[in-house]
Coordinates of C-alpha atoms and ligand atoms in Angstrom, one line a residue:
X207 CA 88.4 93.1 82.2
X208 CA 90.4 96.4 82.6
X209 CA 90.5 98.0 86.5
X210 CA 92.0 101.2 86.4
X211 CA 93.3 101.5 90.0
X212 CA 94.1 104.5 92.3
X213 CA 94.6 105.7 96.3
X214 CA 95.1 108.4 98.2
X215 CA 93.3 111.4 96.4
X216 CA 92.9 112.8 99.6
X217 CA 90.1 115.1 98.5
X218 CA 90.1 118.3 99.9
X219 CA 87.3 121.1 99.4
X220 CA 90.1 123.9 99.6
X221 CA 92.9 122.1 97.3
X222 CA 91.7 121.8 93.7
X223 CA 94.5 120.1 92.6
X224 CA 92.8 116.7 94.1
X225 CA 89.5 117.5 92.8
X226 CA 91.7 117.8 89.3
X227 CA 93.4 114.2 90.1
X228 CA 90.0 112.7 90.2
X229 CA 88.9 114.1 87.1
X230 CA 92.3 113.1 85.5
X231 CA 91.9 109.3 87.0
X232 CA 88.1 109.3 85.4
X233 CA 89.2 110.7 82.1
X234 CA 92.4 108.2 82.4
X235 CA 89.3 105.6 82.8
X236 CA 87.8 106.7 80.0
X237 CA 90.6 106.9 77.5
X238 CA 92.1 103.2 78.9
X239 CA 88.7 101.9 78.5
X240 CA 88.4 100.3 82.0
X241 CA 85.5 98.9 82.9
X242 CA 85.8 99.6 86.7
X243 CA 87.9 102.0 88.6
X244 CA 88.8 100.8 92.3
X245 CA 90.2 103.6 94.8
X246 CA 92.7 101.8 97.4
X247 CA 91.9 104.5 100.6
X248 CA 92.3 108.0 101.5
X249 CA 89.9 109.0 98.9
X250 CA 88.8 112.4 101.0
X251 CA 91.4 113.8 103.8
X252 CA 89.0 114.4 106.3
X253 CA 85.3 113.5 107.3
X254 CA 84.0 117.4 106.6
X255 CA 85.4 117.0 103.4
X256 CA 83.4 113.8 102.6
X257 CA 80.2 116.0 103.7
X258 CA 81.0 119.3 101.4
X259 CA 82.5 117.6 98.3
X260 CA 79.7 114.6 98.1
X261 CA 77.0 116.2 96.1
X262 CA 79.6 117.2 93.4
X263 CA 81.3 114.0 93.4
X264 CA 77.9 112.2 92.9
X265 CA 77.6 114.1 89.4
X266 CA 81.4 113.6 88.8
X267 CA 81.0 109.8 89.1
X268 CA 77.8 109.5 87.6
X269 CA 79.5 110.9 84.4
X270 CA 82.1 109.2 84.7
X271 CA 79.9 106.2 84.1
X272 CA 81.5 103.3 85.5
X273 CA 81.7 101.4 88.5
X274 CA 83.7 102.8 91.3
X275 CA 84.9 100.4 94.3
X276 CA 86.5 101.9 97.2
X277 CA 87.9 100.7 100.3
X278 CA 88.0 103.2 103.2
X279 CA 91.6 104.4 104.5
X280 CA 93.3 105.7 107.7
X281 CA 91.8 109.1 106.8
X282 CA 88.2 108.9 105.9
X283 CA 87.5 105.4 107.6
X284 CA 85.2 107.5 110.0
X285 CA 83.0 109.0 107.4
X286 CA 82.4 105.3 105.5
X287 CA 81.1 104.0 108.5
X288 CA 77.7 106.5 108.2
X289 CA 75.7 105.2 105.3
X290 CA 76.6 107.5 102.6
X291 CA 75.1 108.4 99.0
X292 CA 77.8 108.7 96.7
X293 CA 75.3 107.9 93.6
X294 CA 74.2 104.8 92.1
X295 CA 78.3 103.9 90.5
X296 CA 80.6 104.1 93.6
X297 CA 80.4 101.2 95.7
X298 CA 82.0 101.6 99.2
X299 CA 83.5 98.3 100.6
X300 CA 83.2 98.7 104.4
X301 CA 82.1 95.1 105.3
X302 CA 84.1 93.8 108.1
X303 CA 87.0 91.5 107.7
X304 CA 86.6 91.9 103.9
X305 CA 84.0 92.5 101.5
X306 CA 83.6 90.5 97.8
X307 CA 82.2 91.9 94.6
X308 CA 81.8 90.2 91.7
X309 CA 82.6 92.2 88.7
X310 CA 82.4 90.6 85.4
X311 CA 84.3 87.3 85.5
X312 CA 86.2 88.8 88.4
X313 CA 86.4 89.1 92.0
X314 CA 87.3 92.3 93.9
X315 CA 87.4 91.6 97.3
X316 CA 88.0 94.8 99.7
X317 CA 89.0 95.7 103.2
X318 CA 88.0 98.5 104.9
X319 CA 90.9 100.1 106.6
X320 CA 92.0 98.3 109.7
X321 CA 95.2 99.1 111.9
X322 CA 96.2 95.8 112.1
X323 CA 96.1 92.9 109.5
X324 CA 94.4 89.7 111.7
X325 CA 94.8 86.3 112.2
X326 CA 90.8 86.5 111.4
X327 CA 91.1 88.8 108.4
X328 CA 94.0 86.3 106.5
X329 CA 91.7 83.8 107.3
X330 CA 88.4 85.6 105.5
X331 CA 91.0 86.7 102.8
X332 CA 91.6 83.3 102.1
X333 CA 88.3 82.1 101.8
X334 CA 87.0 85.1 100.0
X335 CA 89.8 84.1 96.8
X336 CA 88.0 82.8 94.0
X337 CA 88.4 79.8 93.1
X338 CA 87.5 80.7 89.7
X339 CA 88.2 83.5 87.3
X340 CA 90.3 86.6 88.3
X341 CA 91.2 87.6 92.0
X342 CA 92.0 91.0 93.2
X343 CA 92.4 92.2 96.7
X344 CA 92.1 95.8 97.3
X345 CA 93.7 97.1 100.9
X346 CA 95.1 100.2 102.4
X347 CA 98.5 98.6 104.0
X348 CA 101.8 99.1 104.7
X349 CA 104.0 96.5 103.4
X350 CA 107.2 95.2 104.8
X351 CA 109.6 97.1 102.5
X352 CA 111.0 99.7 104.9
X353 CA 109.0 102.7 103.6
X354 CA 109.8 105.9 105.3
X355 CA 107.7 108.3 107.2
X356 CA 108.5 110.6 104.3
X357 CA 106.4 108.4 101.7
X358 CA 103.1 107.9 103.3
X359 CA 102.8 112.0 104.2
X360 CA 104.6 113.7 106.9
X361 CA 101.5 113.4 109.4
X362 CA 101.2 109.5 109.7
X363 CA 103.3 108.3 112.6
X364 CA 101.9 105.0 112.7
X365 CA 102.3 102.0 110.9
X366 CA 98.8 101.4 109.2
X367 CA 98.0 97.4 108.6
X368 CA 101.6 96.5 108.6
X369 CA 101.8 92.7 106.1
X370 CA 104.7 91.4 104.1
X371 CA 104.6 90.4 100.7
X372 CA 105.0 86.3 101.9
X373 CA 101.7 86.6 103.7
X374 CA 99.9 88.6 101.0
X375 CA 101.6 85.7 98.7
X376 CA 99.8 82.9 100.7
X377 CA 96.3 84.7 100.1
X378 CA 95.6 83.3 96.5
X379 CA 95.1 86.7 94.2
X380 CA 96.5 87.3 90.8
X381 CA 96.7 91.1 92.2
X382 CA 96.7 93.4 95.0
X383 CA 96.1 96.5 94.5
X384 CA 97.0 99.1 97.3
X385 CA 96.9 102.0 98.8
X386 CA 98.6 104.2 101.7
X387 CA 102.1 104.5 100.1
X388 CA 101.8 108.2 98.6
X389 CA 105.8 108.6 97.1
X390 CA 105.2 107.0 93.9
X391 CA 104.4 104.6 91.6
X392 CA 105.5 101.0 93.0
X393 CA 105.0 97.7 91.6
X394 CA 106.1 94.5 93.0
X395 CA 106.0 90.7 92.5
X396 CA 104.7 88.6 95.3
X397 CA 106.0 85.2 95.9
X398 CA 103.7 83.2 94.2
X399 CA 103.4 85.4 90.9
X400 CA 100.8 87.8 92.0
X401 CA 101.2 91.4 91.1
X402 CA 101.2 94.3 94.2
X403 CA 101.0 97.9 93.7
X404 CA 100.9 100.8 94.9
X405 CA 99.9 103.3 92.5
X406 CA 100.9 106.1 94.8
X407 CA 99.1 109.7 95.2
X408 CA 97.8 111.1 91.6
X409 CA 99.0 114.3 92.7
X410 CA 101.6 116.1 95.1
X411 CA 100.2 116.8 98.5
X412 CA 103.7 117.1 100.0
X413 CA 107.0 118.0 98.6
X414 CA 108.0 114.5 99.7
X415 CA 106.1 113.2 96.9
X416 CA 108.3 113.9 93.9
X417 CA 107.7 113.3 90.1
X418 CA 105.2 112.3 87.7
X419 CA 102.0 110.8 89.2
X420 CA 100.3 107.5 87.7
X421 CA 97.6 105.7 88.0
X422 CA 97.7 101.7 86.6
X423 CA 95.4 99.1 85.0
X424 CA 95.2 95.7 85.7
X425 CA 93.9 93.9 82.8
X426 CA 92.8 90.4 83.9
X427 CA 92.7 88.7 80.8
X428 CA 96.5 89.1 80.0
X429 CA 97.5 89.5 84.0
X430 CA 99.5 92.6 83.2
X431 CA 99.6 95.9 85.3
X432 CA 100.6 98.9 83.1
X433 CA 101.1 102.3 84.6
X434 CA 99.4 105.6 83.6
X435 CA 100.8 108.9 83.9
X436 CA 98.3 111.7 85.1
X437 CA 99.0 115.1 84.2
X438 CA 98.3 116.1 87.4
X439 CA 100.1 118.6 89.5
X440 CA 103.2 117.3 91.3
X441 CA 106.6 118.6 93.2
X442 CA 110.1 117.3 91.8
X443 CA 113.5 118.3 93.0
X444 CA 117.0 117.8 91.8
X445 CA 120.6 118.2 93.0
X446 CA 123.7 118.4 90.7
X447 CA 127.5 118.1 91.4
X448 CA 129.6 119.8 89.4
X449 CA 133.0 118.8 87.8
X450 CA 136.0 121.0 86.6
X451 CA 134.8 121.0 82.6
X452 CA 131.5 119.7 82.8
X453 CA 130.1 122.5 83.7
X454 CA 127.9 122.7 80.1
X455 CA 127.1 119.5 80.0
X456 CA 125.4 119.9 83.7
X457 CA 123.5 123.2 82.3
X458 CA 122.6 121.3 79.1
X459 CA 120.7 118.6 81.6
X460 CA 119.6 121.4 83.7
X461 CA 118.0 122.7 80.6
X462 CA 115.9 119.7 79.5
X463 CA 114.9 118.8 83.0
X464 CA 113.4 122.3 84.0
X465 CA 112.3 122.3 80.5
X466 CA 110.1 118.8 80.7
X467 CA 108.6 120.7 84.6
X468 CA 107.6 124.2 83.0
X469 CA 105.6 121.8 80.3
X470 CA 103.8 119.8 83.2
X471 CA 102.0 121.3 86.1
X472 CA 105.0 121.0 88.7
X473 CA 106.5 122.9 91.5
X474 CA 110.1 122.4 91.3
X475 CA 113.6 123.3 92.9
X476 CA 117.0 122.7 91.2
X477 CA 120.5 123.1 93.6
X478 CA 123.7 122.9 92.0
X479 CA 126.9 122.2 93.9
X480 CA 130.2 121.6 93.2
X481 CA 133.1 123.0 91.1
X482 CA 133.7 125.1 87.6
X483 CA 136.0 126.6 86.2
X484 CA 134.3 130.0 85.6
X485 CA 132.4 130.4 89.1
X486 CA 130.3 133.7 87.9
X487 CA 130.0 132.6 84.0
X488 CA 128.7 129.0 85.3
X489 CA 126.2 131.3 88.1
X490 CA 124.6 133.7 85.0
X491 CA 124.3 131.2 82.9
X492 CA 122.2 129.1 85.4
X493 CA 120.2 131.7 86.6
X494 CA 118.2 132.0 82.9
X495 CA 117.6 128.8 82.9
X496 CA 116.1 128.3 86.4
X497 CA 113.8 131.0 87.8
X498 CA 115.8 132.5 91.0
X499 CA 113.2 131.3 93.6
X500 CA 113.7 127.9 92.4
X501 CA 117.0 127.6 92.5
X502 CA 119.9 127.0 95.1
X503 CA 123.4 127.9 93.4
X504 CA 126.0 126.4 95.7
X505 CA 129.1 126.2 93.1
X506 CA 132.5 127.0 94.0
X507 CA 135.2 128.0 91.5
X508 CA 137.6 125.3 90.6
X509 CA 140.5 127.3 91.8
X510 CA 140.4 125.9 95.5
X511 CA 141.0 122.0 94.0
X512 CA 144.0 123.4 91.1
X513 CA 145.1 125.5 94.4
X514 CA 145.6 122.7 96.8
X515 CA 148.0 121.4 97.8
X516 CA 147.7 117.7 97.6
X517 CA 147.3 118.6 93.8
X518 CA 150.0 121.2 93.7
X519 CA 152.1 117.7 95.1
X520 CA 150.1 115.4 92.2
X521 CA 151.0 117.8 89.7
X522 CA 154.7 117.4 90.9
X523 CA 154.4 113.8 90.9
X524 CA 152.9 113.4 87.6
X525 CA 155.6 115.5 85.9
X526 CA 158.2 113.5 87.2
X527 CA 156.9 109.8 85.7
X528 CA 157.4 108.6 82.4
X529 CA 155.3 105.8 81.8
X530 CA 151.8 108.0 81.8
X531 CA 150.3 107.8 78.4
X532 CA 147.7 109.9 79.1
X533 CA 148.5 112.9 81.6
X534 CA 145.6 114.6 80.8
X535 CA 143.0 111.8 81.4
X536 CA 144.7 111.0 84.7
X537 CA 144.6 114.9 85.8
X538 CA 141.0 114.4 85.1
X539 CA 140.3 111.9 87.8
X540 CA 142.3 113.5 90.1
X541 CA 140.6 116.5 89.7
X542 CA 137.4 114.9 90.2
X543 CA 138.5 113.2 93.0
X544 CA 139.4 115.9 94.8
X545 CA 136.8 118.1 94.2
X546 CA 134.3 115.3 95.4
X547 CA 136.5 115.0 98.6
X548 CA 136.3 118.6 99.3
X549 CA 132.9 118.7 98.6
X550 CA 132.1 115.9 101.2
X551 CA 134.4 117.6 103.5
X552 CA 136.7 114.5 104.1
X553 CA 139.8 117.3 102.7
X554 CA 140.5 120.5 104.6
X555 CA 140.6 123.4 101.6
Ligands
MN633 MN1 97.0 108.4 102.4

Protein backbone atom coordinates (compact mmCIF):
# COMPACT_ATOMS: atom_id res chain seq x y z
CA UNK A 1 0.00 0.00 0.00
CA UNK A 2 1.13 3.58 -0.92
CA UNK A 3 0.17 6.58 1.97
CA UNK A 4 0.95 9.76 0.73
CA UNK A 5 1.48 11.76 3.92
CA UNK A 6 1.17 15.53 4.84
CA UNK A 7 0.68 18.19 8.04
CA UNK A 8 0.19 21.45 8.70
CA UNK A 9 -1.88 22.87 5.67
CA UNK A 10 -3.12 25.25 8.02
CA UNK A 11 -6.13 26.07 5.80
CA UNK A 12 -7.07 29.44 5.85
CA UNK A 13 -10.40 30.98 4.01
CA UNK A 14 -8.36 34.26 3.25
CA UNK A 15 -4.82 32.58 2.05
CA UNK A 16 -5.30 30.68 -1.17
CA UNK A 17 -2.07 29.49 -1.26
CA UNK A 18 -3.13 26.63 1.38
CA UNK A 19 -6.26 25.91 -0.41
CA UNK A 20 -3.64 25.45 -3.60
CA UNK A 21 -1.37 23.03 -1.19
CA UNK A 22 -4.26 20.77 -0.71
CA UNK A 23 -5.10 20.53 -4.25
CA UNK A 24 -1.31 19.99 -5.04
CA UNK A 25 -1.15 17.11 -2.13
CA UNK A 26 -4.46 15.45 -3.85
CA UNK A 27 -3.20 15.74 -7.31
CA UNK A 28 0.41 14.57 -5.78
CA UNK A 29 -2.01 11.56 -4.60
CA UNK A 30 -3.17 10.99 -7.70
CA UNK A 31 -0.14 11.00 -9.86
CA UNK A 32 1.89 8.71 -6.97
CA UNK A 33 -1.05 6.44 -7.04
CA UNK A 34 -1.56 6.31 -3.15
CA UNK A 35 -4.14 4.55 -1.98
CA UNK A 36 -4.67 6.72 1.22
CA UNK A 37 -3.60 10.13 2.07
CA UNK A 38 -3.04 10.73 5.98
CA UNK A 39 -2.82 14.55 7.24
CA UNK A 40 -0.50 14.65 10.46
CA UNK A 41 -2.36 18.01 12.27
CA UNK A 42 -2.94 21.55 11.69
CA UNK A 43 -5.03 20.77 8.72
CA UNK A 44 -7.27 24.33 9.15
CA UNK A 45 -5.55 27.36 11.29
CA UNK A 46 -8.42 28.17 13.15
CA UNK A 47 -11.96 26.70 14.18
CA UNK A 48 -13.95 29.48 11.79
CA UNK A 49 -11.94 28.33 9.13
CA UNK A 50 -13.00 24.65 9.62
CA UNK A 51 -16.72 26.16 9.50
CA UNK A 52 -16.34 28.43 6.11
CA UNK A 53 -14.00 26.11 4.05
CA UNK A 54 -15.92 22.60 4.96
CA UNK A 55 -18.56 22.52 2.25
CA UNK A 56 -15.75 23.08 -0.38
CA UNK A 57 -13.49 20.71 1.09
CA UNK A 58 -16.25 18.04 1.09
CA UNK A 59 -16.30 18.28 -2.90
CA UNK A 60 -12.44 18.64 -2.99
CA UNK A 61 -12.01 15.32 -1.13
CA UNK A 62 -14.79 13.64 -2.59
CA UNK A 63 -12.88 14.15 -5.97
CA UNK A 64 -10.10 13.42 -4.85
CA UNK A 65 -11.44 9.94 -4.31
CA UNK A 66 -9.51 8.37 -1.72
CA UNK A 67 -9.36 7.87 1.76
CA UNK A 68 -8.28 10.67 3.89
CA UNK A 69 -7.06 10.05 7.69
CA UNK A 70 -6.44 12.93 9.88
CA UNK A 71 -5.37 13.48 13.23
CA UNK A 72 -6.31 16.80 14.79
CA UNK A 73 -3.33 19.36 15.75
CA UNK A 74 -2.59 22.23 18.29
CA UNK A 75 -4.63 24.41 15.97
CA UNK A 76 -7.86 22.90 14.94
CA UNK A 77 -8.08 20.30 17.92
CA UNK A 78 -11.13 22.34 19.07
CA UNK A 79 -13.16 22.06 15.96
CA UNK A 80 -12.51 17.98 15.66
CA UNK A 81 -14.01 17.57 18.85
CA UNK A 82 -17.77 18.72 17.34
CA UNK A 83 -18.91 15.94 15.13
CA UNK A 84 -18.06 17.26 11.77
CA UNK A 85 -19.05 16.19 8.03
CA UNK A 86 -16.15 16.38 6.01
CA UNK A 87 -17.86 13.78 3.31
CA UNK A 88 -17.93 10.20 3.15
CA UNK A 89 -13.54 9.90 2.42
CA UNK A 90 -11.97 11.91 5.27
CA UNK A 91 -11.84 10.08 8.29
CA UNK A 92 -10.94 12.18 11.43
CA UNK A 93 -9.08 10.21 14.22
CA UNK A 94 -10.13 11.98 17.46
CA UNK A 95 -10.45 8.84 19.69
CA UNK A 96 -8.79 9.24 22.94
CA UNK A 97 -5.43 7.86 23.70
CA UNK A 98 -5.18 6.75 20.05
CA UNK A 99 -7.38 5.62 17.48
CA UNK A 100 -6.71 2.34 14.83
CA UNK A 101 -7.80 1.97 11.27
CA UNK A 102 -7.28 -0.78 9.32
CA UNK A 103 -6.46 0.10 5.88
CA UNK A 104 -5.70 -2.67 3.54
CA UNK A 105 -3.14 -5.04 5.07
CA UNK A 106 -2.22 -2.04 7.27
CA UNK A 107 -2.65 -0.32 10.37
CA UNK A 108 -2.91 3.42 10.89
CA UNK A 109 -3.26 4.16 14.18
CA UNK A 110 -3.82 8.08 15.12
CA UNK A 111 -3.59 10.43 18.03
CA UNK A 112 -5.55 13.24 18.31
CA UNK A 113 -3.44 16.11 19.45
CA UNK A 114 -2.45 16.02 23.02
CA UNK A 115 0.06 18.44 24.97
CA UNK A 116 1.73 15.88 26.57
CA UNK A 117 2.66 12.33 25.40
CA UNK A 118 1.39 9.91 28.56
CA UNK A 119 2.50 7.16 30.43
CA UNK A 120 -1.26 5.96 29.36
CA UNK A 121 -0.93 6.90 25.70
CA UNK A 122 2.71 4.81 25.27
CA UNK A 123 0.95 2.25 26.83
CA UNK A 124 -2.32 2.25 24.20
CA UNK A 125 0.37 2.90 21.46
CA UNK A 126 1.87 -0.23 22.26
CA UNK A 127 -1.03 -2.31 22.32
CA UNK A 128 -2.56 -0.69 19.40
CA UNK A 129 0.87 -2.00 17.07
CA UNK A 130 -0.06 -4.68 14.84
CA UNK A 131 1.18 -7.58 15.39
CA UNK A 132 0.63 -8.36 11.78
CA UNK A 133 1.15 -6.61 8.58
CA UNK A 134 2.27 -2.90 8.27
CA UNK A 135 2.22 -0.34 11.35
CA UNK A 136 2.02 3.31 11.06
CA UNK A 137 1.56 5.83 13.81
CA UNK A 138 0.31 9.19 12.84
CA UNK A 139 0.97 12.07 15.65
CA UNK A 140 1.29 15.84 15.84
CA UNK A 141 4.69 15.96 18.24
CA UNK A 142 7.64 17.57 18.90
CA UNK A 143 10.47 15.40 18.88
CA UNK A 144 13.67 15.65 20.89
CA UNK A 145 15.87 17.12 18.18
CA UNK A 146 16.26 20.69 19.46
CA UNK A 147 13.83 22.35 16.85
CA UNK A 148 13.60 26.03 17.15
CA UNK A 149 10.69 28.28 17.68
CA UNK A 150 11.47 29.39 14.27
CA UNK A 151 10.42 25.90 12.66
CA UNK A 152 7.11 25.12 14.05
CA UNK A 153 5.72 29.05 13.13
CA UNK A 154 6.59 32.09 14.99
CA UNK A 155 3.24 31.84 17.25
CA UNK A 156 3.83 28.45 19.04
CA UNK A 157 5.57 29.13 22.35
CA UNK A 158 5.02 25.80 23.70
CA UNK A 159 6.34 22.59 23.30
CA UNK A 160 3.44 20.49 21.79
CA UNK A 161 3.64 16.50 22.78
CA UNK A 162 7.28 16.71 23.46
CA UNK A 163 8.81 12.48 22.74
CA UNK A 164 12.22 11.35 21.71
CA UNK A 165 12.96 9.17 19.02
CA UNK A 166 14.04 6.09 21.76
CA UNK A 167 10.48 6.14 23.06
CA UNK A 168 8.84 6.36 19.67
CA UNK A 169 11.46 3.34 18.89
CA UNK A 170 10.06 1.21 21.72
CA UNK A 171 6.37 1.57 20.25
CA UNK A 172 6.66 -1.20 17.43
CA UNK A 173 5.84 0.77 13.93
CA UNK A 174 7.63 0.40 10.72
CA UNK A 175 6.75 4.31 10.41
CA UNK A 176 5.69 7.46 12.08
CA UNK A 177 4.47 9.86 10.29
CA UNK A 178 4.26 13.47 11.83
CA UNK A 179 3.34 16.49 11.94
CA UNK A 180 3.92 20.04 13.77
CA UNK A 181 7.51 20.68 12.52
CA UNK A 182 6.61 23.30 9.57
CA UNK A 183 10.59 24.20 8.31
CA UNK A 184 10.90 21.41 6.02
CA UNK A 185 11.16 18.15 4.86
CA UNK A 186 12.78 15.88 7.69
CA UNK A 187 13.32 12.22 7.77
CA UNK A 188 14.85 10.23 10.40
CA UNK A 189 15.62 6.68 11.49
CA UNK A 190 14.37 5.58 14.84
CA UNK A 191 16.28 3.07 16.85
CA UNK A 192 14.79 0.11 16.01
CA UNK A 193 14.68 0.67 12.13
CA UNK A 194 11.37 2.46 11.88
CA UNK A 195 11.15 5.47 9.57
CA UNK A 196 9.92 9.23 11.26
CA UNK A 197 9.03 12.07 9.31
CA UNK A 198 8.08 15.12 9.21
CA UNK A 199 6.99 16.10 5.93
CA UNK A 200 6.89 19.79 6.90
CA UNK A 201 4.31 22.61 5.62
CA UNK A 202 3.35 22.11 1.75
CA UNK A 203 3.59 25.69 1.53
CA UNK A 204 5.28 28.88 3.12
CA UNK A 205 3.16 30.33 5.80
CA UNK A 206 6.14 32.17 7.26
CA UNK A 207 9.36 33.39 5.83
CA UNK A 208 10.98 30.97 8.38
CA UNK A 209 9.89 28.25 6.27
CA UNK A 210 12.33 28.34 3.40
CA UNK A 211 12.58 26.20 0.16
CA UNK A 212 10.80 23.73 -1.77
CA UNK A 213 7.85 22.09 -0.01
CA UNK A 214 7.20 18.14 -0.20
CA UNK A 215 5.03 15.89 0.71
CA UNK A 216 6.21 11.90 1.07
CA UNK A 217 4.93 8.35 0.47
CA UNK A 218 5.37 5.55 2.51
CA UNK A 219 5.00 2.45 0.58
CA UNK A 220 4.51 -0.47 2.89
CA UNK A 221 5.40 -3.18 0.84
CA UNK A 222 9.06 -2.12 0.12
CA UNK A 223 9.28 0.08 3.68
CA UNK A 224 10.57 3.08 1.85
CA UNK A 225 9.56 6.77 2.38
CA UNK A 226 10.28 8.80 -0.80
CA UNK A 227 9.69 12.57 -0.82
CA UNK A 228 7.49 14.63 -3.16
CA UNK A 229 8.06 18.00 -4.15
CA UNK A 230 4.85 20.26 -4.35
CA UNK A 231 4.86 23.11 -6.58
CA UNK A 232 3.45 24.99 -4.13
CA UNK A 233 4.26 28.51 -3.08
CA UNK A 234 7.14 28.91 -0.73
CA UNK A 235 9.80 31.73 0.75
CA UNK A 236 13.71 31.00 0.17
CA UNK A 237 16.49 33.29 1.13
CA UNK A 238 20.17 33.37 0.44
CA UNK A 239 23.32 35.17 1.64
CA UNK A 240 26.66 35.36 -0.28
CA UNK A 241 30.26 36.43 0.74
CA UNK A 242 32.21 37.74 -1.72
CA UNK A 243 36.01 37.19 -2.47
CA UNK A 244 38.57 39.49 -4.29
CA UNK A 245 38.14 37.60 -8.02
CA UNK A 246 35.22 35.66 -7.46
CA UNK A 247 33.11 38.12 -7.91
CA UNK A 248 31.59 36.36 -11.43
CA UNK A 249 31.55 33.19 -10.29
CA UNK A 250 29.22 34.47 -7.20
CA UNK A 251 26.85 36.36 -10.00
CA UNK A 252 27.03 33.18 -12.14
CA UNK A 253 25.37 31.30 -8.91
CA UNK A 254 23.28 34.23 -8.15
CA UNK A 255 22.00 33.77 -11.65
CA UNK A 256 20.84 30.13 -11.53
CA UNK A 257 19.50 30.32 -8.05
CA UNK A 258 17.09 33.37 -8.72
CA UNK A 259 16.68 31.78 -11.99
CA UNK A 260 15.26 28.19 -10.48
CA UNK A 261 12.75 30.90 -7.85
CA UNK A 262 11.29 33.08 -10.81
CA UNK A 263 10.39 29.44 -12.38
CA UNK A 264 8.59 28.21 -9.07
CA UNK A 265 6.06 30.15 -7.19
CA UNK A 266 8.47 31.70 -4.49
CA UNK A 267 9.05 34.88 -2.67
CA UNK A 268 12.59 35.31 -2.34
CA UNK A 269 15.53 37.76 -1.09
CA UNK A 270 19.15 37.46 -2.06
CA UNK A 271 22.01 39.67 0.15
CA UNK A 272 25.43 39.84 -0.96
CA UNK A 273 28.34 40.86 1.22
CA UNK A 274 31.75 40.90 1.08
CA UNK A 275 34.56 42.22 -1.22
CA UNK A 276 35.32 42.86 -5.16
CA UNK A 277 37.38 44.29 -6.96
CA UNK A 278 35.07 46.57 -8.98
CA UNK A 279 32.56 47.79 -6.11
CA UNK A 280 30.08 49.62 -8.74
CA UNK A 281 30.65 47.13 -11.82
CA UNK A 282 29.98 44.05 -9.29
CA UNK A 283 26.65 46.43 -7.79
CA UNK A 284 25.04 46.93 -11.72
CA UNK A 285 25.67 43.89 -12.63
CA UNK A 286 23.71 42.39 -9.69
CA UNK A 287 21.03 44.54 -9.78
CA UNK A 288 19.72 42.93 -13.39
CA UNK A 289 19.86 39.91 -12.16
CA UNK A 290 17.93 40.35 -8.77
CA UNK A 291 14.89 42.60 -8.85
CA UNK A 292 15.85 45.75 -6.42
CA UNK A 293 13.16 44.90 -3.76
CA UNK A 294 14.63 41.62 -3.40
CA UNK A 295 17.84 42.34 -2.92
CA UNK A 296 20.27 43.54 -0.15
CA UNK A 297 23.80 44.69 -1.78
CA UNK A 298 26.16 44.91 1.10
CA UNK A 299 29.66 44.60 -1.01
CA UNK A 300 32.61 46.71 -0.25
CA UNK A 301 35.43 47.30 -2.80
CA UNK A 302 38.42 45.25 -2.26
CA UNK A 303 40.51 48.33 -1.81
CA UNK A 304 40.10 48.43 2.06
CA UNK A 305 41.89 44.63 2.39
CA UNK A 306 44.96 45.58 -0.63
CA UNK A 307 44.90 48.97 1.53
CA UNK A 308 45.61 47.53 4.90
CA UNK A 309 48.09 47.40 6.56
CA UNK A 310 48.59 44.03 7.83
CA UNK A 311 48.67 43.27 4.06
CA UNK A 312 50.76 46.24 3.04
CA UNK A 313 53.27 44.28 5.89
CA UNK A 314 52.43 40.59 4.14
CA UNK A 315 53.20 41.99 0.86
CA UNK A 316 56.52 43.17 2.36
CA UNK A 317 57.08 39.91 3.82
CA UNK A 318 56.27 37.88 0.93
CA UNK A 319 58.70 39.79 -1.26
CA UNK A 320 61.49 39.29 0.86
CA UNK A 321 61.34 35.07 0.96
CA UNK A 322 62.63 32.94 -1.56
CA UNK A 323 61.38 29.66 -1.05
CA UNK A 324 57.55 30.56 -2.19
CA UNK A 325 56.73 28.68 -5.35
CA UNK A 326 53.63 30.14 -5.70
CA UNK A 327 53.23 33.90 -4.60
CA UNK A 328 50.25 34.29 -6.29
CA UNK A 329 48.30 31.38 -4.69
CA UNK A 330 49.53 32.43 -1.27
CA UNK A 331 48.37 36.23 -1.88
CA UNK A 332 45.09 34.49 -2.62
CA UNK A 333 44.52 33.06 0.85
CA UNK A 334 45.68 35.98 2.39
CA UNK A 335 43.44 37.97 0.76
CA UNK A 336 40.66 35.90 1.55
CA UNK A 337 41.68 35.71 4.91
CA UNK A 338 41.56 39.07 5.51
CA UNK A 339 38.68 40.08 3.84
CA UNK A 340 36.73 37.33 5.92
CA UNK A 341 38.31 38.88 9.13
CA UNK A 342 37.17 42.24 8.26
CA UNK A 343 34.02 41.15 7.39
CA UNK A 344 33.48 39.47 10.84
CA UNK A 345 34.82 42.50 12.33
CA UNK A 346 37.65 40.65 14.37
CA UNK A 347 40.25 43.44 12.13
CA UNK A 348 39.86 47.13 12.56
CA UNK A 349 39.87 48.61 8.72
MN1 LIG B 1 1.25 23.54 12.57
Amino acid sequence: MRILHTADLHLREDAPETIDALDAVLEAARTRDADLVTVGGDLFDRPTDVDALRPALRERFADAGREVLVVPGNHDAAAFRRNLDFGPTVDPLVGAPCEPRRVGEATVVGVPYTSEFTDELYAALREAAPADGPGVLLLHCTLDVGFDRDAVGTEETTRYCPVSRSVLGELGYDAVLAGHIHAGLDRRRLPGGGHFVYPGSPCSHTTAETGPRHAVVYDTAADALEPVRLPTFYHDRRRWTVRPGEGAAVLDEVDRWVADREADDCEYRVAVDGFVRDEAAFGERLATIVPGDRLTNEVRDVGPVLDHELYERFERRLAEREDVDDPEAVRAVVTRALSDLLIAGEVRP
